Short mmCIF file of N, CA and C in Angstrom, two decimals:
data_model
loop_
_atom_site.label_atom_id
_atom_site.label_comp_id
_atom_site.label_asym_id
_atom_site.label_seq_id
_atom_site.Cartn_x
_atom_site.Cartn_y
_atom_site.Cartn_z
N MET G 1 -22.40 -4.17 7.27
CA MET G 1 -21.25 -4.89 6.21
C MET G 1 -20.00 -4.23 6.93
N PHE G 2 -19.26 -3.79 5.86
CA PHE G 2 -18.10 -3.13 6.17
C PHE G 2 -18.02 -1.58 6.37
N LYS G 3 -17.43 -1.35 7.41
CA LYS G 3 -17.61 0.03 7.92
C LYS G 3 -16.14 1.03 7.77
N HIS G 4 -15.09 0.07 7.73
CA HIS G 4 -13.68 0.89 7.66
C HIS G 4 -12.78 0.15 6.72
N ILE G 5 -12.30 0.52 5.45
CA ILE G 5 -11.68 -0.13 4.67
C ILE G 5 -10.10 0.29 4.46
N LEU G 6 -9.29 -0.48 4.43
CA LEU G 6 -7.93 -0.17 4.20
C LEU G 6 -7.65 -0.24 2.79
N VAL G 7 -7.03 0.67 1.94
CA VAL G 7 -6.62 0.74 0.64
C VAL G 7 -5.42 0.68 0.50
N PRO G 8 -4.70 -0.15 0.40
CA PRO G 8 -2.98 -0.02 0.20
C PRO G 8 -2.94 0.39 -1.43
N THR G 9 -2.00 1.30 -1.56
CA THR G 9 -1.79 1.77 -3.14
C THR G 9 -0.24 2.03 -3.03
N ASP G 10 0.26 1.96 -4.63
CA ASP G 10 1.58 2.46 -4.55
C ASP G 10 1.76 3.54 -5.79
N GLY G 11 0.57 3.91 -6.27
CA GLY G 11 0.67 4.84 -7.34
C GLY G 11 0.77 4.19 -8.74
N SER G 12 0.81 3.08 -8.73
CA SER G 12 0.87 2.49 -10.15
C SER G 12 -0.72 2.37 -10.84
N ALA G 13 -0.52 2.01 -12.09
CA ALA G 13 -1.95 2.09 -12.75
C ALA G 13 -2.82 1.17 -12.02
N LEU G 14 -2.20 -0.04 -11.79
CA LEU G 14 -2.95 -0.97 -11.29
C LEU G 14 -3.61 -0.62 -9.85
N SER G 15 -2.84 0.02 -9.20
CA SER G 15 -3.21 0.73 -7.90
C SER G 15 -4.32 1.65 -8.12
N GLU G 16 -4.23 2.49 -9.09
CA GLU G 16 -5.08 3.48 -9.24
C GLU G 16 -6.50 2.96 -9.80
N GLY G 17 -6.47 1.97 -10.46
CA GLY G 17 -7.65 1.34 -10.71
C GLY G 17 -8.44 0.78 -9.53
N THR G 18 -7.66 0.37 -8.72
CA THR G 18 -8.02 -0.32 -7.40
C THR G 18 -8.59 0.66 -6.64
N VAL G 19 -7.94 1.82 -6.52
CA VAL G 19 -8.57 2.93 -5.82
C VAL G 19 -9.89 3.29 -6.40
N ALA G 20 -10.07 3.39 -7.45
CA ALA G 20 -11.34 3.82 -8.06
C ALA G 20 -12.52 2.79 -7.68
N ARG G 21 -12.10 1.70 -7.81
CA ARG G 21 -13.00 0.55 -7.49
C ARG G 21 -13.34 0.62 -5.93
N ALA G 22 -12.35 0.70 -5.14
CA ALA G 22 -12.56 0.78 -3.77
C ALA G 22 -13.43 1.73 -3.19
N VAL G 23 -13.20 3.05 -3.91
CA VAL G 23 -14.03 4.26 -3.57
C VAL G 23 -15.57 3.78 -3.97
N SER G 24 -15.58 3.36 -5.15
CA SER G 24 -17.15 2.81 -5.63
C SER G 24 -17.74 1.88 -4.51
N PHE G 25 -17.04 0.88 -4.16
CA PHE G 25 -17.36 -0.22 -3.41
C PHE G 25 -17.65 0.45 -1.94
N ALA G 26 -16.77 1.42 -1.42
CA ALA G 26 -17.14 2.21 -0.06
C ALA G 26 -18.45 3.06 -0.19
N LYS G 27 -18.56 3.58 -1.18
CA LYS G 27 -19.95 4.51 -1.52
C LYS G 27 -21.08 3.56 -1.46
N GLU G 28 -21.02 2.43 -2.10
CA GLU G 28 -22.13 1.44 -2.18
C GLU G 28 -22.56 0.84 -0.72
N THR G 29 -21.32 0.53 0.03
CA THR G 29 -21.65 0.05 1.37
C THR G 29 -21.66 0.93 2.38
N GLY G 30 -21.19 2.22 2.13
CA GLY G 30 -21.39 3.10 3.30
C GLY G 30 -20.27 3.26 4.15
N ALA G 31 -19.07 2.65 3.74
CA ALA G 31 -17.98 2.57 4.47
C ALA G 31 -17.04 3.81 4.35
N ARG G 32 -16.01 3.90 5.35
CA ARG G 32 -15.16 5.05 5.05
C ARG G 32 -13.67 4.34 4.82
N ILE G 33 -12.83 4.99 4.25
CA ILE G 33 -11.64 4.31 3.73
C ILE G 33 -10.44 5.28 4.32
N THR G 34 -9.43 4.16 4.58
CA THR G 34 -8.05 4.77 4.88
C THR G 34 -7.20 4.34 3.83
N PHE G 35 -6.52 5.21 3.16
CA PHE G 35 -5.47 4.77 2.08
C PHE G 35 -4.43 4.68 2.76
N PHE G 36 -3.58 3.78 2.28
CA PHE G 36 -2.20 3.47 2.89
C PHE G 36 -1.13 3.29 1.84
N TYR G 37 0.26 4.02 2.33
CA TYR G 37 1.31 3.64 1.31
C TYR G 37 2.48 3.47 2.32
N ALA G 38 3.10 2.32 1.90
CA ALA G 38 4.14 1.86 2.63
C ALA G 38 5.47 2.49 1.92
N GLN G 39 6.14 3.29 2.69
CA GLN G 39 7.36 4.04 2.04
C GLN G 39 8.48 3.16 2.10
N PRO G 40 9.34 3.19 1.24
CA PRO G 40 10.71 2.39 1.51
C PRO G 40 11.59 3.17 2.46
N ASP G 41 12.31 2.27 3.16
CA ASP G 41 13.67 2.78 3.89
C ASP G 41 14.80 3.19 2.86
N PHE G 42 15.73 4.10 3.41
CA PHE G 42 17.00 4.26 2.74
C PHE G 42 17.51 2.71 2.72
N PRO G 43 17.98 2.64 1.36
CA PRO G 43 18.89 1.46 1.03
C PRO G 43 20.15 1.43 1.67
N MET G 44 20.44 0.50 2.29
CA MET G 44 21.81 0.23 2.62
C MET G 44 22.88 0.04 1.73
N PRO G 45 23.75 1.04 1.75
CA PRO G 45 24.82 1.09 0.58
C PRO G 45 25.74 -0.15 0.89
N ILE G 46 25.95 -0.82 -0.62
CA ILE G 46 26.73 -2.08 -0.65
C ILE G 46 28.13 -1.57 -1.31
N TYR G 47 29.19 -2.04 -0.53
CA TYR G 47 30.41 -1.58 -0.95
C TYR G 47 31.03 -2.79 -1.39
N GLY G 48 31.93 -2.64 -2.48
CA GLY G 48 32.63 -3.87 -3.03
C GLY G 48 32.97 -3.52 -4.57
N GLU G 49 33.47 -4.56 -5.24
CA GLU G 49 33.96 -4.26 -6.50
C GLU G 49 32.71 -4.06 -7.54
N GLY G 50 33.13 -3.00 -8.34
CA GLY G 50 32.05 -2.66 -9.19
C GLY G 50 30.69 -1.88 -8.56
N ALA G 51 30.68 -1.57 -7.24
CA ALA G 51 29.67 -0.90 -6.60
C ALA G 51 29.42 0.49 -7.22
N LEU G 52 28.31 0.87 -7.28
CA LEU G 52 28.02 2.27 -7.70
C LEU G 52 27.64 3.05 -6.32
N ILE G 53 28.24 4.40 -6.46
CA ILE G 53 28.05 5.06 -5.10
C ILE G 53 26.78 5.98 -5.35
N ASP G 54 26.04 5.98 -4.69
CA ASP G 54 24.47 6.86 -4.76
C ASP G 54 24.83 7.83 -4.05
N PRO G 55 24.75 9.31 -4.50
CA PRO G 55 25.00 10.49 -3.65
C PRO G 55 24.10 11.08 -2.89
N THR G 56 22.84 10.38 -2.86
CA THR G 56 21.74 10.67 -1.97
C THR G 56 21.86 10.39 -0.72
N THR G 57 21.72 11.42 0.13
CA THR G 57 21.85 11.13 1.74
C THR G 57 20.53 10.57 2.31
N PRO G 58 20.52 9.95 3.58
CA PRO G 58 19.19 9.39 3.97
C PRO G 58 18.02 10.36 4.16
N GLU G 59 18.56 11.90 4.51
CA GLU G 59 17.48 12.85 4.55
C GLU G 59 17.01 13.12 3.36
N GLN G 60 17.84 13.16 2.12
CA GLN G 60 17.23 13.48 0.87
C GLN G 60 16.30 12.24 0.59
N PHE G 61 16.78 11.20 0.45
CA PHE G 61 15.91 9.93 0.42
C PHE G 61 14.62 10.12 1.06
N SER G 62 14.47 10.52 2.34
CA SER G 62 13.39 10.31 3.06
C SER G 62 12.36 11.47 2.55
N LYS G 63 13.16 12.66 2.38
CA LYS G 63 12.07 13.78 2.10
C LYS G 63 11.51 13.44 0.40
N SER G 64 12.26 12.82 -0.22
CA SER G 64 11.71 12.39 -1.66
C SER G 64 10.69 11.35 -1.45
N ALA G 65 10.89 10.36 -0.74
CA ALA G 65 9.82 9.13 -0.29
C ALA G 65 8.74 9.87 0.23
N THR G 66 8.78 10.84 1.06
CA THR G 66 7.66 11.36 1.83
C THR G 66 6.87 12.23 0.77
N ALA G 67 7.46 12.89 0.07
CA ALA G 67 6.81 13.68 -1.12
C ALA G 67 5.95 12.85 -1.92
N GLU G 68 6.54 11.69 -2.40
CA GLU G 68 5.94 10.73 -3.47
C GLU G 68 4.92 10.14 -2.63
N ALA G 69 4.73 9.61 -1.24
CA ALA G 69 3.87 9.35 -0.64
C ALA G 69 2.59 10.30 -0.51
N GLU G 70 2.81 11.51 -0.15
CA GLU G 70 1.68 12.50 -0.03
C GLU G 70 1.18 12.59 -1.46
N ALA G 71 1.96 12.69 -2.62
CA ALA G 71 1.23 12.96 -3.72
C ALA G 71 0.26 11.70 -4.08
N ILE G 72 0.84 10.43 -3.89
CA ILE G 72 -0.15 9.21 -4.21
C ILE G 72 -1.25 9.37 -3.51
N LEU G 73 -1.34 9.73 -2.08
CA LEU G 73 -2.23 9.46 -1.12
C LEU G 73 -3.13 10.77 -1.31
N ASN G 74 -2.77 11.94 -1.81
CA ASN G 74 -3.60 12.90 -1.94
C ASN G 74 -4.52 12.82 -3.07
N LYS G 75 -4.00 12.08 -4.07
CA LYS G 75 -4.62 11.73 -5.53
C LYS G 75 -5.70 10.63 -5.17
N ALA G 76 -5.56 9.78 -4.29
CA ALA G 76 -6.56 8.68 -3.70
C ALA G 76 -7.64 9.52 -2.97
N LYS G 77 -7.02 10.30 -2.25
CA LYS G 77 -8.08 11.13 -1.31
C LYS G 77 -8.92 12.02 -2.11
N ALA G 78 -8.38 12.41 -2.92
CA ALA G 78 -9.34 13.35 -3.86
C ALA G 78 -10.39 12.56 -4.64
N ALA G 79 -10.04 11.44 -5.04
CA ALA G 79 -11.02 10.37 -5.79
C ALA G 79 -12.15 10.13 -4.70
N ALA G 80 -11.66 9.86 -3.52
CA ALA G 80 -12.89 9.65 -2.68
C ALA G 80 -13.64 10.84 -2.21
N ASP G 81 -12.83 11.95 -2.01
CA ASP G 81 -13.59 13.07 -1.81
C ASP G 81 -14.59 13.59 -3.00
N ALA G 82 -14.18 13.36 -4.25
CA ALA G 82 -15.10 13.77 -5.25
C ALA G 82 -16.33 12.55 -5.39
N ALA G 83 -16.41 11.62 -4.74
CA ALA G 83 -17.35 10.67 -4.78
C ALA G 83 -18.29 10.84 -3.38
N GLY G 84 -17.65 11.69 -2.60
CA GLY G 84 -18.63 11.95 -1.25
C GLY G 84 -18.20 10.74 -0.14
N VAL G 85 -17.15 10.11 -0.58
CA VAL G 85 -16.78 9.00 0.54
C VAL G 85 -15.72 9.58 1.39
N ALA G 86 -15.89 9.32 2.89
CA ALA G 86 -15.07 9.71 3.99
C ALA G 86 -13.76 8.93 3.77
N ALA G 87 -12.61 9.69 3.75
CA ALA G 87 -11.39 9.07 3.71
C ALA G 87 -10.27 9.80 4.34
N ASP G 88 -9.27 9.22 5.02
CA ASP G 88 -8.14 9.38 5.40
C ASP G 88 -6.80 8.83 4.77
N SER G 89 -5.88 9.03 5.01
CA SER G 89 -4.54 8.54 4.56
C SER G 89 -3.41 8.29 5.59
N ASP G 90 -2.56 7.43 5.33
CA ASP G 90 -1.66 7.22 6.31
C ASP G 90 -0.55 6.43 5.68
N SER G 91 0.80 6.68 6.23
CA SER G 91 1.94 6.11 5.47
C SER G 91 3.08 5.95 6.44
N THR G 92 3.67 4.63 6.47
CA THR G 92 4.74 4.54 7.25
C THR G 92 6.07 3.75 6.54
N VAL G 93 7.21 4.26 7.18
CA VAL G 93 8.50 3.60 6.48
C VAL G 93 8.67 2.16 6.79
N ASN G 94 8.75 1.28 5.89
CA ASN G 94 8.83 -0.34 6.18
C ASN G 94 9.27 -0.74 4.92
N GLU G 95 10.19 -1.46 4.90
CA GLU G 95 10.85 -2.23 3.82
C GLU G 95 9.83 -3.59 3.26
N VAL G 96 9.26 -3.89 4.42
CA VAL G 96 8.41 -5.02 4.03
C VAL G 96 6.92 -4.53 3.86
N PRO G 97 6.53 -4.35 2.80
CA PRO G 97 5.26 -3.82 2.57
C PRO G 97 3.76 -4.54 3.19
N TYR G 98 3.93 -5.88 3.07
CA TYR G 98 2.68 -6.69 3.81
C TYR G 98 2.87 -6.41 5.10
N GLU G 99 4.01 -6.36 5.78
CA GLU G 99 3.85 -6.15 7.22
C GLU G 99 3.05 -4.96 7.50
N ALA G 100 3.62 -3.83 6.76
CA ALA G 100 3.10 -2.45 7.01
C ALA G 100 1.68 -2.64 6.65
N ILE G 101 1.08 -3.07 5.79
CA ILE G 101 -0.31 -3.08 5.51
C ILE G 101 -1.16 -3.75 6.55
N ILE G 102 -0.63 -4.88 7.08
CA ILE G 102 -1.28 -5.65 8.19
C ILE G 102 -1.35 -4.78 9.43
N ASP G 103 -0.22 -4.27 9.58
CA ASP G 103 -0.13 -3.32 10.70
C ASP G 103 -1.12 -2.06 10.83
N ALA G 104 -1.10 -1.35 9.37
CA ALA G 104 -1.84 -0.23 9.28
C ALA G 104 -3.50 -0.70 9.53
N SER G 105 -3.74 -1.97 9.23
CA SER G 105 -5.00 -2.31 9.16
C SER G 105 -5.36 -2.43 10.66
N ASP G 106 -4.40 -3.04 11.35
CA ASP G 106 -4.80 -3.50 12.79
C ASP G 106 -4.86 -1.81 13.55
N ARG G 107 -3.86 -1.12 13.23
CA ARG G 107 -3.76 0.34 13.84
C ARG G 107 -5.07 0.92 13.83
N HIS G 108 -5.64 0.99 12.60
CA HIS G 108 -6.72 1.98 12.35
C HIS G 108 -7.91 1.23 12.53
N GLY G 109 -7.96 -0.17 13.04
CA GLY G 109 -9.37 -0.86 13.26
C GLY G 109 -10.14 -1.18 12.05
N CYS G 110 -9.43 -1.43 10.85
CA CYS G 110 -10.18 -1.58 9.64
C CYS G 110 -10.68 -3.04 9.58
N ASP G 111 -11.91 -3.06 9.08
CA ASP G 111 -12.52 -4.41 9.05
C ASP G 111 -12.54 -5.19 7.62
N LEU G 112 -11.75 -4.45 6.55
CA LEU G 112 -11.62 -5.09 5.22
C LEU G 112 -10.35 -4.50 4.70
N ILE G 113 -9.39 -5.17 4.08
CA ILE G 113 -8.38 -4.58 3.19
C ILE G 113 -8.74 -4.91 1.87
N PHE G 114 -8.75 -3.96 1.07
CA PHE G 114 -9.01 -3.97 -0.37
C PHE G 114 -7.97 -3.61 -1.11
N MET G 115 -7.30 -4.77 -1.95
CA MET G 115 -6.04 -4.31 -2.50
C MET G 115 -6.08 -5.19 -3.88
N ALA G 116 -5.13 -4.53 -4.73
CA ALA G 116 -4.77 -5.15 -6.04
C ALA G 116 -4.06 -6.43 -5.94
N SER G 117 -4.19 -7.12 -7.22
CA SER G 117 -3.13 -8.35 -7.46
C SER G 117 -2.79 -8.27 -8.72
N HIS G 118 -1.59 -8.52 -9.09
CA HIS G 118 -1.12 -8.66 -10.37
C HIS G 118 -1.46 -9.72 -11.05
N GLY G 119 -2.17 -10.70 -10.33
CA GLY G 119 -2.43 -12.09 -11.10
C GLY G 119 -1.53 -13.06 -11.29
N ARG G 120 -0.19 -12.83 -10.71
CA ARG G 120 0.78 -13.82 -11.26
C ARG G 120 0.63 -15.09 -10.74
N ARG G 121 0.73 -16.10 -11.52
CA ARG G 121 0.45 -17.51 -11.15
C ARG G 121 1.69 -18.36 -11.34
N GLY G 122 1.67 -19.48 -11.07
CA GLY G 122 2.83 -20.46 -11.26
C GLY G 122 4.17 -20.04 -10.66
N ILE G 123 4.90 -20.32 -11.48
CA ILE G 123 6.44 -20.16 -11.00
C ILE G 123 6.71 -18.69 -10.94
N ALA G 124 6.14 -17.87 -11.70
CA ALA G 124 6.21 -16.35 -11.64
C ALA G 124 5.70 -16.09 -10.32
N GLY G 125 4.52 -16.30 -9.88
CA GLY G 125 4.03 -16.06 -8.51
C GLY G 125 4.78 -16.35 -7.50
N LEU G 126 5.37 -17.72 -7.63
CA LEU G 126 6.29 -18.35 -6.48
C LEU G 126 7.55 -17.52 -6.52
N LEU G 127 8.24 -17.23 -7.50
CA LEU G 127 9.52 -16.54 -7.47
C LEU G 127 9.67 -15.07 -6.86
N LEU G 128 8.52 -14.45 -7.73
CA LEU G 128 8.50 -12.95 -7.32
C LEU G 128 7.78 -12.79 -6.11
N GLY G 129 6.96 -13.64 -5.73
CA GLY G 129 6.23 -13.44 -4.28
C GLY G 129 5.27 -12.31 -4.68
N SER G 130 4.30 -12.26 -3.57
CA SER G 130 3.07 -11.41 -3.85
C SER G 130 2.77 -10.77 -2.56
N GLU G 131 2.82 -9.46 -2.44
CA GLU G 131 2.45 -8.93 -1.35
C GLU G 131 0.97 -9.19 -0.95
N THR G 132 0.25 -9.14 -2.01
CA THR G 132 -1.17 -9.45 -1.81
C THR G 132 -1.37 -11.01 -0.95
N GLN G 133 -0.65 -11.65 -1.76
CA GLN G 133 -0.55 -13.22 -1.11
C GLN G 133 -0.06 -13.32 0.27
N LYS G 134 0.95 -12.50 0.56
CA LYS G 134 1.35 -12.50 2.00
C LYS G 134 0.40 -11.93 2.77
N VAL G 135 -0.58 -10.78 2.44
CA VAL G 135 -1.40 -10.19 3.27
C VAL G 135 -2.55 -11.23 3.58
N LEU G 136 -2.84 -11.85 2.44
CA LEU G 136 -4.10 -12.79 2.41
C LEU G 136 -3.63 -13.90 3.52
N THR G 137 -2.61 -14.46 3.39
CA THR G 137 -1.93 -15.52 4.38
C THR G 137 -1.74 -15.01 5.75
N LEU G 138 -1.27 -14.02 6.05
CA LEU G 138 -1.05 -13.38 7.34
C LEU G 138 -2.10 -12.54 8.12
N SER G 139 -2.92 -11.90 7.39
CA SER G 139 -3.70 -10.86 8.17
C SER G 139 -5.04 -11.55 8.61
N LYS G 140 -5.36 -11.08 9.90
CA LYS G 140 -6.53 -11.67 10.60
C LYS G 140 -7.83 -10.67 10.02
N THR G 141 -7.44 -9.81 9.33
CA THR G 141 -8.56 -9.08 8.57
C THR G 141 -8.97 -9.68 7.30
N PRO G 142 -10.23 -9.57 6.95
CA PRO G 142 -10.80 -10.09 5.77
C PRO G 142 -10.02 -9.28 4.61
N VAL G 143 -9.49 -10.06 3.45
CA VAL G 143 -8.96 -9.25 2.35
C VAL G 143 -10.00 -9.28 1.01
N LEU G 144 -10.07 -8.31 0.46
CA LEU G 144 -10.73 -8.18 -0.87
C LEU G 144 -9.66 -8.18 -1.92
N VAL G 145 -9.50 -9.03 -2.99
CA VAL G 145 -8.48 -9.03 -3.96
C VAL G 145 -9.13 -8.51 -5.10
N TYR G 146 -8.56 -7.22 -5.77
CA TYR G 146 -9.23 -6.78 -6.93
C TYR G 146 -8.26 -6.97 -8.11
N ARG G 147 -8.92 -7.59 -9.18
CA ARG G 147 -7.97 -7.85 -10.41
C ARG G 147 -8.65 -7.14 -11.54
#
């Protein structure tokens, strides 16, 4: 069936639940997992009337984002290790998470993307957009959505 599953995570409670279910699913199917985190890029400062100045340098921001990614991915990998599921992790800097997820799936040769959905419908779903919806629409790799 599935041999290599990409599990995008952002460290939220919803993602942590998805990580737990993905680990269980991988164990049942004998698949391995690559946990993935899309790091934000340094926000471009906007100057103008009433603008706030952020004293964070790009280097500080990058260091902080990398540390956050490592903490989130290490926690996910620990869950897989505890269940006896082979797992790796990966992170890239990309302001467009759905593109980073699809790229990671292709780069790692995954045959399934297992990801969370907030379950927004109607206007909220249209206005807020959904990274999951974008991955579903644009990925050539099958996507399993866990809610």
